[in-house]
Structure formats: structure tokens, C-alpha cells
PDB file of C-alpha atoms in Angstrom:
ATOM      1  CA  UNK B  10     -20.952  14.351 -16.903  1.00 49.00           C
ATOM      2  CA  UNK B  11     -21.210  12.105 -13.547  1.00 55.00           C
ATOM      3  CA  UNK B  12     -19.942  15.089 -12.060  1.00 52.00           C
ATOM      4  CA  UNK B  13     -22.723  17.897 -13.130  1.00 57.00           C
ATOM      5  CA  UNK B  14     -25.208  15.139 -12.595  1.00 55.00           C
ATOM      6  CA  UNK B  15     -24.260  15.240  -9.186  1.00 56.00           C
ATOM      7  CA  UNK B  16     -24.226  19.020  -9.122  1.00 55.00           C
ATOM      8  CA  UNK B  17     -20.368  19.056  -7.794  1.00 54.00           C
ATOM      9  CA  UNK B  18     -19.685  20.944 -10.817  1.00 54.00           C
ATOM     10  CA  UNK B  19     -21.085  23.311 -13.879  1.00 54.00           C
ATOM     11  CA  UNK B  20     -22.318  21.379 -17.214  1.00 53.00           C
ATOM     12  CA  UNK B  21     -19.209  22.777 -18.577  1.00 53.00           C
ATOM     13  CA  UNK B  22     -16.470  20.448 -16.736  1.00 54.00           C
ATOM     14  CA  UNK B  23     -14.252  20.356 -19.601  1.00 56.00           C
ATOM     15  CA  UNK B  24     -13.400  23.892 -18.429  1.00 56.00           C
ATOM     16  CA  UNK B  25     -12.218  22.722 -15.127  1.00 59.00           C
ATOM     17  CA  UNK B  26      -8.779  23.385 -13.694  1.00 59.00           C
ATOM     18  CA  UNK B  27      -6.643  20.769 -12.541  1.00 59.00           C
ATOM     19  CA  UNK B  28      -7.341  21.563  -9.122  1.00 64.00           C
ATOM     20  CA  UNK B  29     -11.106  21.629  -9.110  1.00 71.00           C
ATOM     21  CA  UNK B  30     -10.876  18.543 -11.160  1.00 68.00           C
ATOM     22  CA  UNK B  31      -8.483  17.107  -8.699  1.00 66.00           C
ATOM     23  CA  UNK B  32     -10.986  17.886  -5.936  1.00 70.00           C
ATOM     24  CA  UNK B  33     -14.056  16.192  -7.895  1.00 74.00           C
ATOM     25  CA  UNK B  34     -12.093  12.917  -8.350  1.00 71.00           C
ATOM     26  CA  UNK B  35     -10.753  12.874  -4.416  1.00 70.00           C
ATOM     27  CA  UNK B  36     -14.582  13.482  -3.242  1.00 70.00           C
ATOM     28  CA  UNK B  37     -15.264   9.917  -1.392  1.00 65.00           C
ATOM     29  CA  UNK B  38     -18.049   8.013  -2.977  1.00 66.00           C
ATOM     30  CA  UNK B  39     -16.880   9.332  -6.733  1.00 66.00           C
ATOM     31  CA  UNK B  40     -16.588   7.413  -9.515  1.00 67.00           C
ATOM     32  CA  UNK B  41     -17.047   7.119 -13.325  1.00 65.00           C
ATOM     33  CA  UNK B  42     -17.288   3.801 -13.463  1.00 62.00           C
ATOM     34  CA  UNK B  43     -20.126   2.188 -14.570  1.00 65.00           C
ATOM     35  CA  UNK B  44     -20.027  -1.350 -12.632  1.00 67.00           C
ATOM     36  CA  UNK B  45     -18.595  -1.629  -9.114  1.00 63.00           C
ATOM     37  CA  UNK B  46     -16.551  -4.771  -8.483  1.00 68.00           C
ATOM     38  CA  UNK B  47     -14.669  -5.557  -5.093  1.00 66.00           C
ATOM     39  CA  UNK B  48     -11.335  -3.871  -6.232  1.00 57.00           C
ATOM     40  CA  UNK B  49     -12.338  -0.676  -8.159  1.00 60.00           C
ATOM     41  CA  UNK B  50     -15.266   1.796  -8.992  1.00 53.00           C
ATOM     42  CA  UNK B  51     -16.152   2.519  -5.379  1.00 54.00           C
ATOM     43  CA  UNK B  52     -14.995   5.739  -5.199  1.00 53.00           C
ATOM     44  CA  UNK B  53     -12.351   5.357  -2.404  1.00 62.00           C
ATOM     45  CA  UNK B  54      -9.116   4.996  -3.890  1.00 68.00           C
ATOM     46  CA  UNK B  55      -7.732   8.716  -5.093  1.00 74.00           C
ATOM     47  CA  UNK B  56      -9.427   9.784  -1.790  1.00 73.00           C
ATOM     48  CA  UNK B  57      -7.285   7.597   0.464  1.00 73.00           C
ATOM     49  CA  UNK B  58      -4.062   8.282  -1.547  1.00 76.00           C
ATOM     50  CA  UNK B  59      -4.714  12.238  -1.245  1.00 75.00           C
ATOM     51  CA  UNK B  60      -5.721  11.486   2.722  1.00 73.00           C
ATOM     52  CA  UNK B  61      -2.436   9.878   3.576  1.00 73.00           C
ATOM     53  CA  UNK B  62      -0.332  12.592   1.493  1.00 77.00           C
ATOM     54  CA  UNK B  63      -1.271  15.157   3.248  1.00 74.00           C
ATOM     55  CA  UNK B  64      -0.912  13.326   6.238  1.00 68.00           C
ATOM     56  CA  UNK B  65       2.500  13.140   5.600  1.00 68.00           C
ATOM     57  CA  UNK B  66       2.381  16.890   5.052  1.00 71.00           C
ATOM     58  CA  UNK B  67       2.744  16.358   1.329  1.00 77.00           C
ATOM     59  CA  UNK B  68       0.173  17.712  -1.094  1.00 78.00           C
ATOM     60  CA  UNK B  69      -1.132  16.423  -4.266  1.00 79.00           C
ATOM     61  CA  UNK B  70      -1.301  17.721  -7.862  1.00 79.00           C
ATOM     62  CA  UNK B  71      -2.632  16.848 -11.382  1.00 75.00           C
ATOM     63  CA  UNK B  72      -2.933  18.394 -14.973  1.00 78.00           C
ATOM     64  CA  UNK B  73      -4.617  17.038 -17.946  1.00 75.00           C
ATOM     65  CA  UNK B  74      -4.835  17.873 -21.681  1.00 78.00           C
ATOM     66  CA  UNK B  75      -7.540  16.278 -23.770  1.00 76.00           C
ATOM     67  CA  UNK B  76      -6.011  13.544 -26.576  1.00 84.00           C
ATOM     68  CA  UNK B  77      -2.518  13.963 -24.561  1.00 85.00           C
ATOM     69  CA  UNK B  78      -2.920  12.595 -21.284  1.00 83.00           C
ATOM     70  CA  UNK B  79      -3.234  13.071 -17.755  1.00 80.00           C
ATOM     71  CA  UNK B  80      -0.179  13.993 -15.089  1.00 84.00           C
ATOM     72  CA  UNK B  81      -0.446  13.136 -11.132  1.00 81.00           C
ATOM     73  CA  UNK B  82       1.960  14.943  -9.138  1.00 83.00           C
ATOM     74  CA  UNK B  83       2.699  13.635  -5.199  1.00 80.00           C
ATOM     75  CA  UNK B  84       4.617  15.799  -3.134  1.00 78.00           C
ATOM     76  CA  UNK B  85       6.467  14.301   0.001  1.00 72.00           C
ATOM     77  CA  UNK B  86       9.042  16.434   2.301  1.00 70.00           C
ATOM     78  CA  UNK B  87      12.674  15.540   1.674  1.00 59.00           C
ATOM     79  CA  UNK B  88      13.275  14.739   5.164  1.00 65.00           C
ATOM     80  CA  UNK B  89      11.219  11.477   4.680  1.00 71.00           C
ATOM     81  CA  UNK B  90      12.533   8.081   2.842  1.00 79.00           C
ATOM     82  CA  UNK B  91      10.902   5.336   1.768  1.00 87.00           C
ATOM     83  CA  UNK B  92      12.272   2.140   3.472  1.00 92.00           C
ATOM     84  CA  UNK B  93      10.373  -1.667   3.934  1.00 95.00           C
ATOM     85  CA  UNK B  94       9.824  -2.487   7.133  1.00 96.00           C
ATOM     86  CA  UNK B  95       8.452  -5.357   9.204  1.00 97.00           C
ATOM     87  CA  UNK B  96       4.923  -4.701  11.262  1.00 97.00           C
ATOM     88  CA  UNK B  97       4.325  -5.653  14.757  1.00 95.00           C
ATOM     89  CA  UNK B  98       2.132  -5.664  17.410  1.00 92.00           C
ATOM     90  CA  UNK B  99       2.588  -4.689  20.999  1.00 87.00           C
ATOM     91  CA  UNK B 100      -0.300  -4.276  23.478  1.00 82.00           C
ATOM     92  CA  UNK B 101      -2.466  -2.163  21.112  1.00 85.00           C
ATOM     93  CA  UNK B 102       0.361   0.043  19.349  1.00 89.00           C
ATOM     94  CA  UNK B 103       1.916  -0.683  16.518  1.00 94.00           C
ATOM     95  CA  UNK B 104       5.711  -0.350  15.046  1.00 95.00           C
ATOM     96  CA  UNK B 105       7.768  -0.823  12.166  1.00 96.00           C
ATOM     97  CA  UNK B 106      11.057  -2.531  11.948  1.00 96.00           C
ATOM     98  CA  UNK B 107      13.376  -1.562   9.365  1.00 94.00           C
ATOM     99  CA  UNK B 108      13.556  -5.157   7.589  1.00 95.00           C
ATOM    100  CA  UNK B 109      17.430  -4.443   6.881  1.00 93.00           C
ATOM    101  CA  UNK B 110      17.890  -5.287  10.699  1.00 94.00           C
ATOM    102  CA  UNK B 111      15.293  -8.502  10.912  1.00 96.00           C
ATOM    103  CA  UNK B 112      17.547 -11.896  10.328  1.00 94.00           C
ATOM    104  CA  UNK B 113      14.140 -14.028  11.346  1.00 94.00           C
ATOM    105  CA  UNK B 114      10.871 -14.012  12.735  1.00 93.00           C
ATOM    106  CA  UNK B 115       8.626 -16.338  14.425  1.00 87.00           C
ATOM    107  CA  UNK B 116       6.414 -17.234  16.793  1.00 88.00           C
ATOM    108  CA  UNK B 117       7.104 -18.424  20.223  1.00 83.00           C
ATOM    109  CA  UNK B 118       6.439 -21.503  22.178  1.00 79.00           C
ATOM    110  CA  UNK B 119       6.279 -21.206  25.744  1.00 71.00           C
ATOM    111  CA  UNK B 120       9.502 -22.793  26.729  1.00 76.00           C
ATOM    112  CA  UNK B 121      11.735 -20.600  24.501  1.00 83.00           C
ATOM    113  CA  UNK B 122      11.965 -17.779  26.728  1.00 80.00           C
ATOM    114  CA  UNK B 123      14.091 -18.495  29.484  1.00 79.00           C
ATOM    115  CA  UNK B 124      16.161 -15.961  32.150  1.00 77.00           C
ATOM    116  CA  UNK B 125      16.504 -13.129  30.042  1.00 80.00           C
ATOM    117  CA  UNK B 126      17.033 -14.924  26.244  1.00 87.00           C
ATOM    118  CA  UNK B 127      15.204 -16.465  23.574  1.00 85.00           C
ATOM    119  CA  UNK B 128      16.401 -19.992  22.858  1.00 85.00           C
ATOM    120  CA  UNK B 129      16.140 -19.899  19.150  1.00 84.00           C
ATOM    121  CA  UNK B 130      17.873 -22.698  16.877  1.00 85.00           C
ATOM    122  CA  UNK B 131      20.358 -23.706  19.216  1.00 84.00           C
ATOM    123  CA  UNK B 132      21.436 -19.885  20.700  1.00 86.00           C
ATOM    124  CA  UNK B 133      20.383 -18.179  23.374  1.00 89.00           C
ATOM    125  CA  UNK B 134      19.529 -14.391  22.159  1.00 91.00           C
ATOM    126  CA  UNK B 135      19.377 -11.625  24.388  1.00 90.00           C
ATOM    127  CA  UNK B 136      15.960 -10.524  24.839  1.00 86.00           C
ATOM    128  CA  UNK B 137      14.806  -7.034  23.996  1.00 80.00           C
ATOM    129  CA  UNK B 138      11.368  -6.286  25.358  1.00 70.00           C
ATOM    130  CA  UNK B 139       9.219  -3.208  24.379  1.00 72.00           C
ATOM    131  CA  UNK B 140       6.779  -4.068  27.490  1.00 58.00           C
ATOM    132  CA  UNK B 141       7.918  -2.589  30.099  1.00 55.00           C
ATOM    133  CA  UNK B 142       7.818   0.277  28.177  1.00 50.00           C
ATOM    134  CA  UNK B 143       4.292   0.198  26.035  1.00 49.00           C
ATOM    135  CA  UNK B 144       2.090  -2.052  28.204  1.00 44.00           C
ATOM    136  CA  UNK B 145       1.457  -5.619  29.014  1.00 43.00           C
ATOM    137  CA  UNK B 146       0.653  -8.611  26.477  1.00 49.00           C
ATOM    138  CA  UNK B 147       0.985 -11.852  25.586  1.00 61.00           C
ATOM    139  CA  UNK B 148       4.602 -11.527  23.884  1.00 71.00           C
ATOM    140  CA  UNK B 149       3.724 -14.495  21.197  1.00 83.00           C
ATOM    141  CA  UNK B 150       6.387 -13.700  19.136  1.00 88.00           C
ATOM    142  CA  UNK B 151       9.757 -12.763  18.614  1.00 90.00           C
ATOM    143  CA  UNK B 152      11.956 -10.896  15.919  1.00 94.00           C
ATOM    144  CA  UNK B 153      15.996 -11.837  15.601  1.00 94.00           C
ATOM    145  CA  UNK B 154      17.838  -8.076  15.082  1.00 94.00           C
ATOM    146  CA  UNK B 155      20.901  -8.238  13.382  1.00 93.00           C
ATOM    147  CA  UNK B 156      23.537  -4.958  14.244  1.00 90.00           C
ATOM    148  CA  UNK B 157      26.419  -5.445  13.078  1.00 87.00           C
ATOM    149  CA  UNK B 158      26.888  -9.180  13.832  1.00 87.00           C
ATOM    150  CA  UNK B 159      24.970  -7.968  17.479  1.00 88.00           C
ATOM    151  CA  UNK B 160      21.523  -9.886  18.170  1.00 92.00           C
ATOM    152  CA  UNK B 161      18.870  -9.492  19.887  1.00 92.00           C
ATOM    153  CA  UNK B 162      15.525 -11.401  19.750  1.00 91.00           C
ATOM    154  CA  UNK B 163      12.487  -8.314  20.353  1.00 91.00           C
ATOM    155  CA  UNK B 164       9.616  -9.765  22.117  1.00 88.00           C
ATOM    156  CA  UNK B 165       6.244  -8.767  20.255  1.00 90.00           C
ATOM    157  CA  UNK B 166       2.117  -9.655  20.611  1.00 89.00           C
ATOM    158  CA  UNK B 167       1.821 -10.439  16.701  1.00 90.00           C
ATOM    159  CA  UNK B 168       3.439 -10.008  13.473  1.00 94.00           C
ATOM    160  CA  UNK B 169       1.715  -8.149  10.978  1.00 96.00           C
ATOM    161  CA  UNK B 170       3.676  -8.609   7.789  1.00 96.00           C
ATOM    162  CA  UNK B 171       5.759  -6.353   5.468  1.00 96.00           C
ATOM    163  CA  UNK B 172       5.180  -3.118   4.452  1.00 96.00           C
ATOM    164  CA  UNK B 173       7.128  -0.296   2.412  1.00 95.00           C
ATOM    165  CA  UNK B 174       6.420   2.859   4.771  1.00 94.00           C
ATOM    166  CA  UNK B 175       7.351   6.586   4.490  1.00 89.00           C
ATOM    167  CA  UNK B 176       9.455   7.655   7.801  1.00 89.00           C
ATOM    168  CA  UNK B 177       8.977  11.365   8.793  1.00 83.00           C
ATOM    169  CA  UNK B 178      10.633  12.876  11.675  1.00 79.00           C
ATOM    170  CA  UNK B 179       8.716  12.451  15.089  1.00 76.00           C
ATOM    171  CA  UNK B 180       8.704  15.414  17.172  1.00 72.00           C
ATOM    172  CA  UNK B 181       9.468  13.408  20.287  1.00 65.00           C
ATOM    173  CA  UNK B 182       8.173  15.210  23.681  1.00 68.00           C
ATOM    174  CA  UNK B 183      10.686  14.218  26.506  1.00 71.00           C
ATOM    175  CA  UNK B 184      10.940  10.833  28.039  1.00 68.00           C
ATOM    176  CA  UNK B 185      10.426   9.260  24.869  1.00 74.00           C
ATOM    177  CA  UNK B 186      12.428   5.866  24.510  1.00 78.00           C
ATOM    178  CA  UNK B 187      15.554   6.402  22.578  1.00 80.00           C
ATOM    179  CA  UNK B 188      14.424   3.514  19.989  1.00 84.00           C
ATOM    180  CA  UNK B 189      12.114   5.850  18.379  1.00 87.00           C
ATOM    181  CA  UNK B 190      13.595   6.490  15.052  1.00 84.00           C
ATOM    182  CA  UNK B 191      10.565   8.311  13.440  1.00 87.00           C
ATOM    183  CA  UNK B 192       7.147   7.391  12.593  1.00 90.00           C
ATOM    184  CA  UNK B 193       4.930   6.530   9.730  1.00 92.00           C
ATOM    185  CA  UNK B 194       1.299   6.209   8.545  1.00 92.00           C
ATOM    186  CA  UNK B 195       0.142   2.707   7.274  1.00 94.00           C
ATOM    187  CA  UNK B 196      -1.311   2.033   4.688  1.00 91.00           C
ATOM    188  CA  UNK B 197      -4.885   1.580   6.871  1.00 91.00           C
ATOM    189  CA  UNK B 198      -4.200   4.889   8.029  1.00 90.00           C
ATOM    190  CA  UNK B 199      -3.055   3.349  11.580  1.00 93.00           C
ATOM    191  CA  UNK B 200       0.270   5.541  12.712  1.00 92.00           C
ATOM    192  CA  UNK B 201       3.099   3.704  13.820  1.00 94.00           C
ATOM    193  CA  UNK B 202       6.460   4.458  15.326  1.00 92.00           C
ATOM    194  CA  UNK B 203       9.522   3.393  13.775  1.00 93.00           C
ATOM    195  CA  UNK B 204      11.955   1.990  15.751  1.00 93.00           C
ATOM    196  CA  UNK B 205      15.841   1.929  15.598  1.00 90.00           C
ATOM    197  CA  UNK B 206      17.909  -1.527  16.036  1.00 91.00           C
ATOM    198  CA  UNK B 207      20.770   0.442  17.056  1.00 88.00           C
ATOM    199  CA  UNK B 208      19.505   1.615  19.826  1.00 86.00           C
ATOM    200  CA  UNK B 209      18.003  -1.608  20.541  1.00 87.00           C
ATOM    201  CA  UNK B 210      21.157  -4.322  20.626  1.00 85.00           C
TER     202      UNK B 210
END
């Protein structure tokens, strides 16, 4: 009904297939609810979920039978696994550690960075710095890698907290750094590279 009303579709929308029906619900701004609240009825959500699928280069299907139910298929490319990972900052890009690899995080104090290591609970960590590489900032933070029993402490701008994230290949043009592992979209939409410890320590 909200959807002839809006003349998106025919009076009839019980005849709809599950892809025109599909399309209705992923229009931004739809919604059949009849009270808006700050976490649902705003018409956003199946429209960011389809948006970042594709993105992906998955795609996105549903069927529904009346008094049975309805089914929501997500397709993602096999290449890609789903992994958590630890957000950070540096200069305005952002990348994911594979939290598998992080044995601490924190942030820094200006004395804890001295010739080339990161004086961190009584060790001196090598430093790995993304920098030189991706700009200048204010390195506030740093993130302990773990490889093995190898460590490293990677110099960041900010820590931006945990996130499970999707890693597709990258189709790396040349000079890229050899700690790209892949990349992923977040979930505000903001791409990220993912980078590999091994390469790092």
C-alpha cells in the first residue's frame, strides 16, 4: 500500500516479483513503518546493506510467500573472507589490521618514541612507520604486531576501534607497498586497505 501511494508501484503489489519488490524496499527514504525512532523506520537500512554488496561486487536477492515467510539472499565472491580487524588512522587514509596480529594498542606519550623503537612496558619495539609512505601526521598512537613471536610497534594518527570487514583482492597498480594485503569497505562506506603483518615485522 505505502508503495502504490507513492506511485513506485501498481495497486496490485501483491503481484510483485521478488526483484521489483526487492527494488521498492532498497529505494532510500522507504519505509512501512508507521513511527520513525532514531534506530529504525527511516528508510536507510536495506539501502545501505544492498549499496555495500554490490560494492563488494556481490548482488542481493529475496523471495517471499504470503503466510510462509520471507528469504534474503547476499551474494559475496569466494575470493573474499570475513576476518575482524583493528581500524586506524594515518594522515587521512584509513587501514585495517587483522586483529590476529595486534598483541596491544595504545596511545603514545611523547617520550616513548626514541631512535627508532617504541619504549612500551619495559621493551624497546622496533618501530614500523606507515608515514613515510602515506603522508605526514601526528603519529599519537601505536599498535604492538605480533609475527610469530616477531614485534613491531606500527606508528598510527588514531585508533578507530574494531570492526569485522570483508577483504577482496586489490588490484594493486605498481609501486604499491608490499603491506597491502587487500582492501575492504567499512561499514560507513569509507574504503580501506588491509594491511599484512608479515610483511610488516
Amino acid at each position: 500500500a505505502r508503495a502504490a501511494a507513492e506511485g513506485w508501484a501498481a495497486d496490485d503489489t501483491a503481484a510483485l516479483g521478488g526483484a521489483a519488490l526487492l527494488r521498492i524496499l532498497a529505494r532510500p527514504g522507504f519505509s512501512t513503518a508507521e513511527q520513525v525512532t532514531d534506530v529504525s523506520g527511516r528508510g536507510v537500512g536495506i539501502d545501505a546493506v544492498m549499496h555495500r554488496v554490490r560494492a563488494l561486487g556481490g548482488s542481493t536477492e529475496l523471495t517471499s510467500r504470503a503466510g510462509v515467510g520471507t528469504t534474503v539472499i547476499l551474494r559475496l565472491p569466494l575470493t573474499m573472507t570475513i576476518i575482524p580487524a583493528l581500524l586506524v588512522g594515518v594522515a587521512d587514509e584509513r587501514y585495517a589490521v587483522p586483529l590476529g596480529f595486534v598483541a596491544e594498542a595504545a596511545r603514545l606519550d611523547g617520550d616513548m618514541v626514541r631512535q627508532g623503537s617504541l619504549q612500551f612496558r619495559g621493551y624497546a619495539v622496533p618501530l614500523v612507520d606507515l608515514g613515510p609512505h602515506r603522508g605526514v601526521g601526528q603519529r599519537r598512537a601505536g599498535v604492538i604486531l605480533d609475527v610469530g613471536g616477531r614485534q613491531g610497534a606500527l606508528l598510527v594518527d588514531t585508533l578507530l576501534g574494531q570492526e569485522d570487514i570483508v577483504v577482496g583482492p586489490v588490484d594493486a597498480p605498481r609501486g604499491t607497498p608490499r603491506w597491502v594485503n587487500g582492501a575492504t569497505i567499512l561499514s560507513d562506506g569509507v574504503p580501506a586497505l588491509v594491511l599484512d603483518p608479515t610483511a610488516l615485522v
